[in-house]
PDB file of C-alpha atoms in Angstrom:
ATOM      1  CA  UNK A   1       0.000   0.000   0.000  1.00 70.00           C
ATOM      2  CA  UNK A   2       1.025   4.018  -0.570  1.00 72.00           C
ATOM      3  CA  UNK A   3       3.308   4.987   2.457  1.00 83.00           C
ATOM      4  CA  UNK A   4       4.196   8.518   3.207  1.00 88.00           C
ATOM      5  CA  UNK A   5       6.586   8.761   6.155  1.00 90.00           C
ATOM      6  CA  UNK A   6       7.878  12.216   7.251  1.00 90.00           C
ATOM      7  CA  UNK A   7      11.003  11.549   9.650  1.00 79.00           C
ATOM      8  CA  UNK A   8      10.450  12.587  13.117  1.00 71.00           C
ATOM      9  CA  UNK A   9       7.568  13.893  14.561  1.00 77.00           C
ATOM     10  CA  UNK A  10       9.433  16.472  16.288  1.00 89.00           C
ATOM     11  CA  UNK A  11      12.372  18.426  15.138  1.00 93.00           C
ATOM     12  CA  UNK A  12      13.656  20.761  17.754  1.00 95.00           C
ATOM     13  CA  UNK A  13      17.181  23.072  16.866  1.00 95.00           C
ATOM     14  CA  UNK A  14      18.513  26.107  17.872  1.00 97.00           C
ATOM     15  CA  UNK A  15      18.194  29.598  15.638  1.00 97.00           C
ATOM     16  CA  UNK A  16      20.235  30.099  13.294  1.00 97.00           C
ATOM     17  CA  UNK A  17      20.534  26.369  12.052  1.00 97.00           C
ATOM     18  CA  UNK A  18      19.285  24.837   8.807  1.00 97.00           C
ATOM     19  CA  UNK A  19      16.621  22.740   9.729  1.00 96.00           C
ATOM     20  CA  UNK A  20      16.274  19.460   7.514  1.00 96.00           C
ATOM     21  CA  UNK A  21      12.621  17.804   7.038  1.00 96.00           C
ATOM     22  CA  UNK A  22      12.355  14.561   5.694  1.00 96.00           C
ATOM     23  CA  UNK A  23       9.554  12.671   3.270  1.00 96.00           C
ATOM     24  CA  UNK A  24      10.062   9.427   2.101  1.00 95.00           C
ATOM     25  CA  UNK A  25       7.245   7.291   0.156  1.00 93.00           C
ATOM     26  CA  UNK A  26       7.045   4.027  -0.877  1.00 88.00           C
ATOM     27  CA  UNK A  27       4.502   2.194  -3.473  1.00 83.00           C
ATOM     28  CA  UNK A  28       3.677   5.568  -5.533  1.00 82.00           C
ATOM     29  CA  UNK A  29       4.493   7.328  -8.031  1.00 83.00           C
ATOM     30  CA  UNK A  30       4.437  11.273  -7.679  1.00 85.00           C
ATOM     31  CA  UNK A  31       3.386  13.461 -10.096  1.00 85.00           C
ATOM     32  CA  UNK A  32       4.858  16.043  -8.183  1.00 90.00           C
ATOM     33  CA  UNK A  33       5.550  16.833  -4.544  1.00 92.00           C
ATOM     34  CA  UNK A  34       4.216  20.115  -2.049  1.00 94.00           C
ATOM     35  CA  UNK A  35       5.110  21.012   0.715  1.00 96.00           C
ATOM     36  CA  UNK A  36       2.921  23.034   3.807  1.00 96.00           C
ATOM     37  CA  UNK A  37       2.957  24.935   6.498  1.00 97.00           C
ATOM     38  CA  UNK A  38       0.443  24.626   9.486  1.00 96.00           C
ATOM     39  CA  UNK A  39      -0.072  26.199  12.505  1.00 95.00           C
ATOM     40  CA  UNK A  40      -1.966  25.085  15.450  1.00 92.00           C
ATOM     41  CA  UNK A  41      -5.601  26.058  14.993  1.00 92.00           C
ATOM     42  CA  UNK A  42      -5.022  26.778  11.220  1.00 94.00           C
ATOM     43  CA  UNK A  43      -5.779  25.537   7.918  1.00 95.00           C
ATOM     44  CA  UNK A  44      -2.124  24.387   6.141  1.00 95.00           C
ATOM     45  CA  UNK A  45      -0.605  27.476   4.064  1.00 95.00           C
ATOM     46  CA  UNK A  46       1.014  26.589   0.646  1.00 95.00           C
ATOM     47  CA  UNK A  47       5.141  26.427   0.112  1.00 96.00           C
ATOM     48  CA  UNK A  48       6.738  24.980  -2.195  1.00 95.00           C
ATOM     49  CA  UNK A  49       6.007  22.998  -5.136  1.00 93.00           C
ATOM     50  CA  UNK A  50       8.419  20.333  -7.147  1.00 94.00           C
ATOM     51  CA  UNK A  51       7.743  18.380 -10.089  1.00 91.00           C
ATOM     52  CA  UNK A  52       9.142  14.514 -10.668  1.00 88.00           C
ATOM     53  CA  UNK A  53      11.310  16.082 -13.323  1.00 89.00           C
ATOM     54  CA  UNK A  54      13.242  18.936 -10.697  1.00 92.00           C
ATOM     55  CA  UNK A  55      15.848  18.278  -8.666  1.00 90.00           C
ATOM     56  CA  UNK A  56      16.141  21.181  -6.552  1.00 96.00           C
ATOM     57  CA  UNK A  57      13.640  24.428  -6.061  1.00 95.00           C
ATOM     58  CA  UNK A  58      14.369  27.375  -3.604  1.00 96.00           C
ATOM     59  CA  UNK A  59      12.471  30.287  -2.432  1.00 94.00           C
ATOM     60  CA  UNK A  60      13.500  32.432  -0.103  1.00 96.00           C
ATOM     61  CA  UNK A  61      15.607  30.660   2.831  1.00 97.00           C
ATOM     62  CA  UNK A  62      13.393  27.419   1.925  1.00 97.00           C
ATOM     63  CA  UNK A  63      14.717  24.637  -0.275  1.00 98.00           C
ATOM     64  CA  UNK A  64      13.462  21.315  -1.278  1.00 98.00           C
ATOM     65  CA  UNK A  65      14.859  18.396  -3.072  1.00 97.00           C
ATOM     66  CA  UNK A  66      13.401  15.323  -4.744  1.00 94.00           C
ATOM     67  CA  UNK A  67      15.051  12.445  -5.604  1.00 93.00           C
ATOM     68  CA  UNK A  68      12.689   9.976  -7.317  1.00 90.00           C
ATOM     69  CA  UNK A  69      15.057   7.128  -7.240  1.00 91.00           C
ATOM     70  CA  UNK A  70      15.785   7.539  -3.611  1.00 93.00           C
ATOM     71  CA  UNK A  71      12.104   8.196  -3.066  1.00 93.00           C
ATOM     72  CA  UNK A  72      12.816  11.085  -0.844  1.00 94.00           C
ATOM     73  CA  UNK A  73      12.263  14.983  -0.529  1.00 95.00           C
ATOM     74  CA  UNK A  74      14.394  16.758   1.803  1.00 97.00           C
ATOM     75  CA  UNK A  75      12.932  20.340   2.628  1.00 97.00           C
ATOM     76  CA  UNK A  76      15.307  22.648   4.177  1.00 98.00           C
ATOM     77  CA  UNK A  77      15.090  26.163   6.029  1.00 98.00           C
ATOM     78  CA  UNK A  78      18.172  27.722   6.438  1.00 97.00           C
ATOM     79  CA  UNK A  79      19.028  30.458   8.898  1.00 97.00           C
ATOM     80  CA  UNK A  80      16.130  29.464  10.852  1.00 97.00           C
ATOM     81  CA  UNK A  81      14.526  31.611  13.246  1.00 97.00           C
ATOM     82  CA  UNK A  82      11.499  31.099  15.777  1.00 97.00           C
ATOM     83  CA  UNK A  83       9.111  32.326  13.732  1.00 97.00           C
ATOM     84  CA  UNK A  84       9.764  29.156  11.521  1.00 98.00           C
ATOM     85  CA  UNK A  85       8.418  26.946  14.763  1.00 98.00           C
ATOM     86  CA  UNK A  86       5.442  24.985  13.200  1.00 96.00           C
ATOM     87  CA  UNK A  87       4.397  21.456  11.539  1.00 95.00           C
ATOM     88  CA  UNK A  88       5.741  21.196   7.879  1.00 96.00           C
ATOM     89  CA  UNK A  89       3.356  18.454   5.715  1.00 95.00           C
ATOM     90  CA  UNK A  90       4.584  16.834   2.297  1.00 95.00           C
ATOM     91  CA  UNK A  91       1.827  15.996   0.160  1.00 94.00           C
ATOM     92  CA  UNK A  92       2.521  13.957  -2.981  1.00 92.00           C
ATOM     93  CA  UNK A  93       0.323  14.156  -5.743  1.00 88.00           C
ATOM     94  CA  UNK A  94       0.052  11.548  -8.323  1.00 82.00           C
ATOM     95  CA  UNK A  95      -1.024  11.523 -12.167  1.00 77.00           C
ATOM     96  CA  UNK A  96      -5.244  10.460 -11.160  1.00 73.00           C
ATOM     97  CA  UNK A  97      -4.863  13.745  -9.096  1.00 74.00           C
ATOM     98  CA  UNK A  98      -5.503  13.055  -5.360  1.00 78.00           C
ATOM     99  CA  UNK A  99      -2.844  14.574  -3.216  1.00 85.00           C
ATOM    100  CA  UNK A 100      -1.822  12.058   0.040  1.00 88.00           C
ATOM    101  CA  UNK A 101      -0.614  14.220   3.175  1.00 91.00           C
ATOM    102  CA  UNK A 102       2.503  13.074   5.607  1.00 92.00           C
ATOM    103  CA  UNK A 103       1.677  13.117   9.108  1.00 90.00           C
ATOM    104  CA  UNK A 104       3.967  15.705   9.618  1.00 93.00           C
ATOM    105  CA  UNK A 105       7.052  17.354  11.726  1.00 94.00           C
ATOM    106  CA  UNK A 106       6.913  19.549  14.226  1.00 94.00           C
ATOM    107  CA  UNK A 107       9.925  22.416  13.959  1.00 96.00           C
ATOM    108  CA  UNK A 108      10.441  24.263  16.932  1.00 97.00           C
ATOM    109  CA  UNK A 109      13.590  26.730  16.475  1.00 97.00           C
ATOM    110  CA  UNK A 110      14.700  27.875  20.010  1.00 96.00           C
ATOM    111  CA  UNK A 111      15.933  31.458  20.231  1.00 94.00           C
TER     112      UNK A 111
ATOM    113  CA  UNK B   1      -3.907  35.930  -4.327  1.00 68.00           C
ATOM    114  CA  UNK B   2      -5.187  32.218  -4.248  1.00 88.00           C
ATOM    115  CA  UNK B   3      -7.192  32.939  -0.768  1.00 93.00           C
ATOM    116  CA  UNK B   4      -9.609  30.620   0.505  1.00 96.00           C
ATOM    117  CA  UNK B   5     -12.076  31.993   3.397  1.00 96.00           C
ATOM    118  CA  UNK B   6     -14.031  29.122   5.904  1.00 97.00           C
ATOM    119  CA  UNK B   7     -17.053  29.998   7.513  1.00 97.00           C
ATOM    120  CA  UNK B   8     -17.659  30.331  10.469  1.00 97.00           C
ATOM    121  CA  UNK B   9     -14.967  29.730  12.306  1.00 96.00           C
ATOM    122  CA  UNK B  10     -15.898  28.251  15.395  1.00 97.00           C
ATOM    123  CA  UNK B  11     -19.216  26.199  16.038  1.00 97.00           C
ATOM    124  CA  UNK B  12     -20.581  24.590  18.941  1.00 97.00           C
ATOM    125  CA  UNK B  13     -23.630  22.947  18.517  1.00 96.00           C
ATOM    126  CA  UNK B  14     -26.313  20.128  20.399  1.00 96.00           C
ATOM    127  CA  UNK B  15     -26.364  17.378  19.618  1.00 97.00           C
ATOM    128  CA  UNK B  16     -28.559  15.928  16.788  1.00 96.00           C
ATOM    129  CA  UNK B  17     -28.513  19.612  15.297  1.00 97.00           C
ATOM    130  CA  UNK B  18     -27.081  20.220  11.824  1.00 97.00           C
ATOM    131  CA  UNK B  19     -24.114  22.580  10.765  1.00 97.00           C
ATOM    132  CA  UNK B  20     -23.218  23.897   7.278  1.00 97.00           C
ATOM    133  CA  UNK B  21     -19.642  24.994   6.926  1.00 98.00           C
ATOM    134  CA  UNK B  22     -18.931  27.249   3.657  1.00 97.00           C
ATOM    135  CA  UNK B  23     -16.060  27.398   1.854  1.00 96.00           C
ATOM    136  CA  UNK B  24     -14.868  29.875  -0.826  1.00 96.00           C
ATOM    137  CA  UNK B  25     -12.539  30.480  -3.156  1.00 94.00           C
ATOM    138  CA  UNK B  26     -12.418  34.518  -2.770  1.00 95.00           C
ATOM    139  CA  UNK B  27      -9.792  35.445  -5.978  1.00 92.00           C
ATOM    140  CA  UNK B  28      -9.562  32.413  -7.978  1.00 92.00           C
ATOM    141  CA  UNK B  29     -13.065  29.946  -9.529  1.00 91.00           C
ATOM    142  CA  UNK B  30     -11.764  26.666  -8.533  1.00 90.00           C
ATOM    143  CA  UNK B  31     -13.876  23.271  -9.932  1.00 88.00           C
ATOM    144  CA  UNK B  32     -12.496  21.211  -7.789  1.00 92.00           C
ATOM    145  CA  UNK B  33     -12.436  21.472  -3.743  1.00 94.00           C
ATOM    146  CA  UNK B  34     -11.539  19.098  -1.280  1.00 95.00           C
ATOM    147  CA  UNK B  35     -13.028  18.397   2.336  1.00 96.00           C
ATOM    148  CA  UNK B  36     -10.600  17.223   5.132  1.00 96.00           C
ATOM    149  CA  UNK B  37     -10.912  16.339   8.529  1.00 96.00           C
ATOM    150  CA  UNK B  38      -8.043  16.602  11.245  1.00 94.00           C
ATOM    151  CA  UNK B  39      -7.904  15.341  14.665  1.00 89.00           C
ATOM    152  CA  UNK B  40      -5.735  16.691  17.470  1.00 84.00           C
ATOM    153  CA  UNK B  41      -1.419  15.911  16.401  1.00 80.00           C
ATOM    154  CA  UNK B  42      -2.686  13.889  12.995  1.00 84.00           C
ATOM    155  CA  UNK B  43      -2.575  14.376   9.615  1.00 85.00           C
ATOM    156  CA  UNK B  44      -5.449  15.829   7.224  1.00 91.00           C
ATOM    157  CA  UNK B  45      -7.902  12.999   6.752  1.00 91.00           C
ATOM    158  CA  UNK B  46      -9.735  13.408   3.089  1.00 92.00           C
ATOM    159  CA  UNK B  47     -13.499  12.836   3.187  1.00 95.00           C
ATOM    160  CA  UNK B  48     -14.529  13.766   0.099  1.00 95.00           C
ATOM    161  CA  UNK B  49     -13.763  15.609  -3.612  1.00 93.00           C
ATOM    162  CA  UNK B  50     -16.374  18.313  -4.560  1.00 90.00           C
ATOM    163  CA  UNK B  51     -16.539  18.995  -7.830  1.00 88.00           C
ATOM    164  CA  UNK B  52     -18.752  21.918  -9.191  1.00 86.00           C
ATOM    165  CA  UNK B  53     -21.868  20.848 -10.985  1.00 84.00           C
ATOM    166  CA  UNK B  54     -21.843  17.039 -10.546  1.00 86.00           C
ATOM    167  CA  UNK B  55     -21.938  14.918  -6.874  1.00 89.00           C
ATOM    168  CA  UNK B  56     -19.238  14.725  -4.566  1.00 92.00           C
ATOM    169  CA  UNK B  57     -16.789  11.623  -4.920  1.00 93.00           C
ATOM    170  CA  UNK B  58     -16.615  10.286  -0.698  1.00 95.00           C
ATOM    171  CA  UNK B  59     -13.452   8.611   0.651  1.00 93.00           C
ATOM    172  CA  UNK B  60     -14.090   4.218   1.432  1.00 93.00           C
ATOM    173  CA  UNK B  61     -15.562   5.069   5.312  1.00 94.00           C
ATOM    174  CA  UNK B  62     -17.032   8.398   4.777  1.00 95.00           C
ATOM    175  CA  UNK B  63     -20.888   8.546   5.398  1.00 94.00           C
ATOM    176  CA  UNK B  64     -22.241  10.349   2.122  1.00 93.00           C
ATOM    177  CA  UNK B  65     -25.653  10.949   3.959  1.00 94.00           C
ATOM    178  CA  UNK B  66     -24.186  12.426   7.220  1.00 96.00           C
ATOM    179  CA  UNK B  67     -21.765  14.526   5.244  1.00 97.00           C
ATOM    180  CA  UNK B  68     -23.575  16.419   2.581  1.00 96.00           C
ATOM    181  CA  UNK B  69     -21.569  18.323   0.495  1.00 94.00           C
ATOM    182  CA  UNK B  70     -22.983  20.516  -2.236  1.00 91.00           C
ATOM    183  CA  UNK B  71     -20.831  22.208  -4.777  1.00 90.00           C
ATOM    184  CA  UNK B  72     -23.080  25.374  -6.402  1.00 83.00           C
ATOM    185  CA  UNK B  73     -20.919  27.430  -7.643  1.00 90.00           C
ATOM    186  CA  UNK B  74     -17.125  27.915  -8.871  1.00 91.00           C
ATOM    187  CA  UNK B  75     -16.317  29.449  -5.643  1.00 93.00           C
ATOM    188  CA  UNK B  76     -18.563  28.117  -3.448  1.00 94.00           C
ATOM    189  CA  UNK B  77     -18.680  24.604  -1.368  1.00 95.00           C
ATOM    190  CA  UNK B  78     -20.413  23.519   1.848  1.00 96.00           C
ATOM    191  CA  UNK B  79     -20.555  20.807   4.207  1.00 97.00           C
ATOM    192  CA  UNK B  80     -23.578  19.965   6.437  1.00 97.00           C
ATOM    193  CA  UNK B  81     -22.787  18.098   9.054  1.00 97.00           C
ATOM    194  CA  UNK B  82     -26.431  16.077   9.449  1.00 97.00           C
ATOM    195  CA  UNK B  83     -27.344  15.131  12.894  1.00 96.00           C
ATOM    196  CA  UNK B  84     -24.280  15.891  14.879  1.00 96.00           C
ATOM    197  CA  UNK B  85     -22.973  14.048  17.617  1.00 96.00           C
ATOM    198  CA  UNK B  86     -20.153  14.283  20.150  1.00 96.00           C
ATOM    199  CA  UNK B  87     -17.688  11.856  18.096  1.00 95.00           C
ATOM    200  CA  UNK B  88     -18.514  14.732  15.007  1.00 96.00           C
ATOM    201  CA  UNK B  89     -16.406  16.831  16.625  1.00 96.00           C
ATOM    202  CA  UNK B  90     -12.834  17.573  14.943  1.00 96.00           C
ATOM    203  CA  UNK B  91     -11.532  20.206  13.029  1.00 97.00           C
ATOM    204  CA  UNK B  92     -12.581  20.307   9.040  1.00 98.00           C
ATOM    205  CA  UNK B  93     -10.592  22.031   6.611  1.00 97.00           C
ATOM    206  CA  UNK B  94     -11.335  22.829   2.397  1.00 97.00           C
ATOM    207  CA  UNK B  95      -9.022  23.295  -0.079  1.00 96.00           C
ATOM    208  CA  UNK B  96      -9.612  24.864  -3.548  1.00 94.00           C
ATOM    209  CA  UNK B  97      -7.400  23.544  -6.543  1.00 91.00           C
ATOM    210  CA  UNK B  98      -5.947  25.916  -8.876  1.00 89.00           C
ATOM    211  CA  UNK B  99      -4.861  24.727 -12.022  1.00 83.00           C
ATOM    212  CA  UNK B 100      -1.484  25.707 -13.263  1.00 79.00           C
ATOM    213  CA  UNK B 101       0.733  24.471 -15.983  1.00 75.00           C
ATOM    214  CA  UNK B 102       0.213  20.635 -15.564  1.00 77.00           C
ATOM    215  CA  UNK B 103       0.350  21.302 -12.228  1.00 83.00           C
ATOM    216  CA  UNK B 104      -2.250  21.620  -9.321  1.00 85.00           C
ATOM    217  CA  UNK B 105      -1.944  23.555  -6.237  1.00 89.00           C
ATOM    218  CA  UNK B 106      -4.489  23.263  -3.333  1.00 91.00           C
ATOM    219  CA  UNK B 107      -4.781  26.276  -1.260  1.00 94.00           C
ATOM    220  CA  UNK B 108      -6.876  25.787   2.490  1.00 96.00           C
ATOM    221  CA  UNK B 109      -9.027  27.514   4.208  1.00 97.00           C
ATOM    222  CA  UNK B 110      -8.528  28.447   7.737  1.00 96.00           C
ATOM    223  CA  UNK B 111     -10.490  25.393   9.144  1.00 97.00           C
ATOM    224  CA  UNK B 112     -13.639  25.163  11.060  1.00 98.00           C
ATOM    225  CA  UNK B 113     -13.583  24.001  14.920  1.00 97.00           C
ATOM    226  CA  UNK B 114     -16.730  21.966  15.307  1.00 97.00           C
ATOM    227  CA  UNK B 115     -17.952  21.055  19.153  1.00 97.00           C
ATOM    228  CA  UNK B 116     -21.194  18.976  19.281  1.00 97.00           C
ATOM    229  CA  UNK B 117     -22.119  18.686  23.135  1.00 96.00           C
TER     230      UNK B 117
END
């Protein structure tokens, strides 16, 4: 069956630090790849997107990565600062178009 | 742009009452919009596809008759909640797709906090 695993469920650093998120699927093929921001209390707010075709796609002090033979994004904030605490999703989309959600990391950046 | 508003909010209702939650698309006409459900520290939980003009495709487990969800309008979705009861209460979230260049984004709304007592 689809798996979407994102690595821990909490990520805690200290400002200042790149923070690394992980997504890893197994049994799908991804169309492309999003990833989301979410806040307690709030509906998730849109990133970044990456297509099975791009390696690599920055905005901002946010980066992601997709390796489709690896079956792995990596989705990295760099410099990070508190504001950045919150849970990151990865949602893969495949070609039928239905997106499947990650259960998430929690980032907490301590000042 | 790409905003999507929820209304309301914040319900608390008795039980075996019904709620509609709205969802819009406020800058964008989006056919498609999805309905999720989210319980305290998990994931977003898909109940159903809306798409505008035609029924609503439900997720394997999701009761079509206690979740009514009518698509009028480009911009416009709702979900009634039909006889609530206690184990109704969660969080529900919509998303409107907007097309792009082979490539769909879904944008959410700010969620609804539903309490049936």
């Amino acid at each position: 069956s689809q798996k979407i695993e994102q690595n821990s469920e909490a990520l805690n650093i200290q400002e200042g630090k790149t923070a690394t998120l992980t997504c890893n699927y197994t049994n799908y093929s991804p169309a492309y790849l999003q990833w989301y921001r979410q806040d307690p209390g709030r509906g998730p707010v849109f990133l970044l997107l990456i297509r099975e075709n791009e390696k690599e796609k920055r905005k901002e002090r946010l980066k992601v990565t997709f390796d489709t033979t690896l079956k792995q994004s990596l989705f990295h904030i760099t410099a990070s600062q508190p504001a950045d605490s919150a849970t990151y999703l990865c949602a893969l989309r495949s070609n039928a178009g239905k997106s499947t959600f990650g259960d998430g990391t929690t980032l907490t950046v301590k000042p | 742009g790409a905003v999507v508003s929820q209304h309301p909010s914040r319900v608390i209702c008795k039980s075996g009452t019904s709620v509609k939650i709205e969802c819009r698309s406020l800058d964008f006409q989006a056919t498609t919009m999805f309905w999720y459900r989210q319980f305290p520290k998990q994931s977003l939980m898909l109940m159903a596809t809306s798409n505008e003009g035609s029924k609503a495709t439900y997720e394997q487990g999701v009761e079509k008759d206690k979740f009514l969800i009518n698509h009028a309008s480009l911009t416009l979705s709702t979900l009634t909640v039909t006889s609530a009861h206690p184990e109704d209460s969660s969080f529900y979230i919509c998303s409107a797709e907007l097309p792009g260049q082979g490539v769909n984004t879904q944008y959410f709304g700010p969620g609804t906090r539903l309490t049936v007592l």
